[in-house]
């Protein structure tokens, strides 16, 4: 049996919850301040890249599909590999309802360095519902810090009325967690992520980092072309 939090009376629990709430509210205000600073970042003009979509060549400006703002998840890729990055596969599987971005004049898509045919086949295999593009015939991936062999990332772009595209923000690594609802849900659980790097009380269940994550085959079984429940 794993260790459990101590049992206390209602007033003691409420007092400690109120103390934690002070830190939570401070963190919320800090995130607001960070977002305000993000909105004040300068931007850099992008070359007129041509990528590949399901129907053939498409310019970076056309990927906005008439919108002014574009979020791109740069998905890790290894040509010819059956299962691509489990972190990218699992992370992007969360985004099944993105039409709310229409009200914000924005779109969220995936770009990978893999060939478009392979990318679209993998999209179907794992049941991903986002729109995918390939930068395999472009330097786009490398020039937004997500080239072949370089890892994953998130980039945000703005398009002006003349069709010019600007890069406004980038993050990678754990910076992408702010876009994920899965970590937010897990982090409010009493045992948290249960990963060995975390600061947890003695006796809390812990395991190697990433070992609790669903792998790419798990995602395919749950959401792919012939989905079954995870086992």
XYZ file of C-alpha atoms in Angstrom:
231
model
C 0.000 0.000 0.000
C 1.404 3.390 -0.956
C 1.774 6.108 1.644
C -1.238 8.335 2.200
C -1.555 12.006 3.169
C -2.106 12.540 6.917
C -5.721 12.676 8.072
C -6.602 15.904 9.906
C -9.730 17.701 11.047
C -11.688 19.917 8.681
C -10.346 23.214 10.048
C -6.700 22.119 9.804
C -7.278 20.970 6.224
C -8.980 24.258 5.331
C -6.167 26.313 6.881
C -3.477 24.482 4.906
C -5.526 24.662 1.716
C -5.848 28.438 2.188
C -2.082 28.705 2.588
C -1.549 26.778 -0.632
C -4.147 28.934 -2.388
C -2.004 32.020 -1.729
C 0.833 30.451 -3.733
C -1.537 29.265 -6.448
C -2.989 32.757 -6.860
C 0.502 34.264 -6.915
C 1.456 31.800 -9.654
C -1.662 32.766 -11.625
C -0.752 36.450 -11.382
C 2.794 35.653 -12.487
C 1.466 33.732 -15.501
C -0.700 36.748 -16.345
C 2.394 38.953 -16.179
C 4.335 36.528 -18.381
C 1.509 36.531 -20.925
C 1.499 40.345 -20.881
C 5.240 40.352 -21.592
C 4.718 37.788 -24.377
C 2.192 40.119 -26.018
C 4.879 42.808 -26.062
C 7.562 40.700 -27.731
C 8.913 41.972 -31.036
C 8.670 39.693 -34.062
C 10.850 38.647 -36.958
C 9.781 38.403 -40.593
C 9.888 34.928 -42.097
C 11.029 33.981 -45.607
C 8.328 32.865 -48.017
C 8.594 29.162 -47.195
C 6.817 26.543 -49.263
C 5.849 23.395 -47.371
C 3.749 20.413 -48.432
C 0.174 19.731 -47.412
C -2.235 16.906 -48.224
C -2.982 18.481 -51.613
C 0.573 19.499 -52.528
C 2.781 22.577 -52.110
C 1.474 25.257 -49.761
C 3.104 28.477 -48.638
C 3.504 29.311 -44.984
C 1.059 32.181 -45.489
C -1.515 29.808 -46.988
C -1.274 27.545 -43.951
C -3.093 30.254 -41.994
C -6.195 29.344 -44.051
C -7.334 32.967 -44.051
C -6.609 33.587 -40.387
C -4.139 36.067 -38.908
C -2.514 33.855 -36.244
C -1.006 30.385 -36.482
C 0.309 27.982 -33.833
C 2.597 25.239 -35.154
C 3.587 22.127 -33.242
C 6.840 20.844 -34.711
C 6.509 17.058 -34.383
C 9.690 14.991 -34.039
C 10.197 12.584 -36.926
C 12.464 9.770 -38.076
C 11.949 8.748 -41.707
C 10.747 5.187 -42.178
C 10.204 4.513 -38.480
C 7.003 2.639 -37.574
C 6.331 4.564 -34.367
C 7.277 8.200 -34.073
C 8.097 10.108 -30.866
C 5.681 8.925 -28.138
C 5.779 12.294 -26.404
C 4.761 14.150 -29.576
C 2.227 11.475 -30.492
C 0.580 11.574 -27.083
C 0.771 15.341 -26.673
C -0.911 16.139 -29.977
C -3.570 13.452 -29.515
C -5.158 15.732 -26.889
C -6.254 18.323 -29.426
C -9.520 16.987 -30.791
C -11.544 20.215 -30.672
C -9.751 23.234 -32.100
C -12.630 25.097 -33.737
C -12.804 27.444 -30.727
C -9.701 29.119 -32.182
C -11.867 30.436 -35.023
C -13.225 33.075 -32.641
C -9.635 34.232 -32.057
C -8.669 34.414 -35.741
C -6.213 31.577 -35.171
C -5.331 28.051 -36.231
C -3.224 25.232 -34.683
C -1.466 22.702 -36.964
C 1.349 20.151 -36.996
C 4.497 20.446 -39.110
C 6.941 17.560 -39.331
C 10.196 17.063 -41.187
C 8.919 13.735 -42.481
C 7.652 13.160 -46.042
C 3.988 14.124 -46.361
C 2.845 10.632 -47.417
C 4.456 9.069 -44.349
C 3.149 11.847 -42.115
C -0.449 11.458 -43.289
C -0.285 7.678 -42.960
C 0.983 8.059 -39.400
C -1.713 10.653 -38.622
C -4.371 8.104 -39.614
C -2.607 5.253 -37.842
C -2.605 7.024 -34.467
C -5.960 8.767 -34.958
C -4.601 12.304 -34.830
C -7.268 14.859 -35.802
C -5.051 17.892 -36.427
C -3.999 19.180 -39.860
C -0.496 18.031 -40.833
C 2.116 19.594 -43.114
C 5.607 18.531 -44.144
C 8.768 20.629 -44.262
C 10.846 17.775 -45.707
C 11.627 19.811 -48.846
C 12.163 23.082 -46.960
C 14.562 24.575 -44.446
C 11.576 25.703 -42.364
C 12.015 23.124 -39.579
C 15.702 23.848 -39.054
C 15.104 27.599 -39.050
C 12.431 27.472 -36.356
C 14.574 25.393 -33.971
C 13.032 22.033 -34.893
C 15.143 20.648 -37.699
C 15.814 16.962 -38.386
C 17.252 15.392 -35.252
C 16.732 18.564 -33.209
C 13.591 17.668 -31.275
C 10.154 19.229 -31.004
C 8.801 22.677 -30.312
C 5.965 25.155 -30.608
C 6.161 28.223 -32.830
C 3.608 31.002 -33.221
C 3.252 33.208 -36.290
C 1.338 36.338 -37.281
C 0.250 37.206 -40.827
C -0.390 40.803 -41.836
C -2.788 42.078 -44.462
C -0.135 41.898 -47.196
C 0.526 38.202 -46.587
C 3.833 38.710 -44.792
C 4.455 36.192 -41.994
C 6.263 36.917 -38.734
C 7.504 34.636 -35.976
C 6.290 35.895 -32.604
C 7.036 33.163 -30.023
C 8.779 29.826 -29.551
C 9.163 27.247 -26.817
C 10.286 23.649 -26.473
C 10.985 21.072 -23.765
C 8.801 21.531 -20.706
C 7.723 24.908 -22.048
C 5.118 23.047 -24.085
C 3.407 21.788 -20.908
C 1.427 25.003 -20.620
C -0.531 23.903 -23.706
C -1.381 20.492 -22.239
C -4.426 19.657 -20.154
C -3.141 16.179 -19.293
C -0.302 17.387 -17.048
C -2.601 19.897 -15.381
C -5.047 17.130 -14.462
C -2.331 14.765 -13.250
C -0.655 17.464 -11.150
C -3.766 18.008 -8.994
C -3.874 14.319 -8.038
C -2.605 13.488 -4.520
C 0.287 11.442 -5.937
C 0.960 13.763 -8.876
C 2.927 12.441 -11.844
C 4.665 9.823 -9.694
C 7.940 10.436 -11.527
C 11.243 9.988 -9.745
C 12.463 13.566 -10.305
C 9.540 15.080 -8.405
C 9.692 16.376 -4.842
C 7.214 14.052 -3.115
C 6.795 12.896 0.501
C 8.516 9.687 1.600
C 6.610 6.608 0.534
C 4.820 8.256 -2.400
C 4.668 6.012 -5.480
C 7.404 6.985 -7.910
C 8.707 5.450 -11.115
C 11.135 6.321 -13.910
C 10.332 9.496 -15.821
C 8.063 8.946 -18.847
C 7.216 5.376 -17.808
C 3.588 6.272 -17.101
C 3.058 7.923 -20.460
C 1.067 6.176 -23.174
C 3.338 5.031 -25.992
C 2.617 5.588 -29.655
C 1.168 2.046 -30.085
C -1.133 2.756 -27.114
C -2.382 5.934 -28.781
C -2.971 4.036 -32.026
C -4.958 1.319 -30.245
C -7.135 3.898 -28.537
C -7.691 6.404 -31.346
C -6.352 4.983 -34.613
C -8.084 3.588 -37.651
C -9.291 0.520 -35.721
C -9.343 1.806 -32.130
C -9.608 -0.454 -29.113
C -9.538 0.381 -25.441
C -6.107 0.709 -23.838
C -5.106 -2.327 -21.837
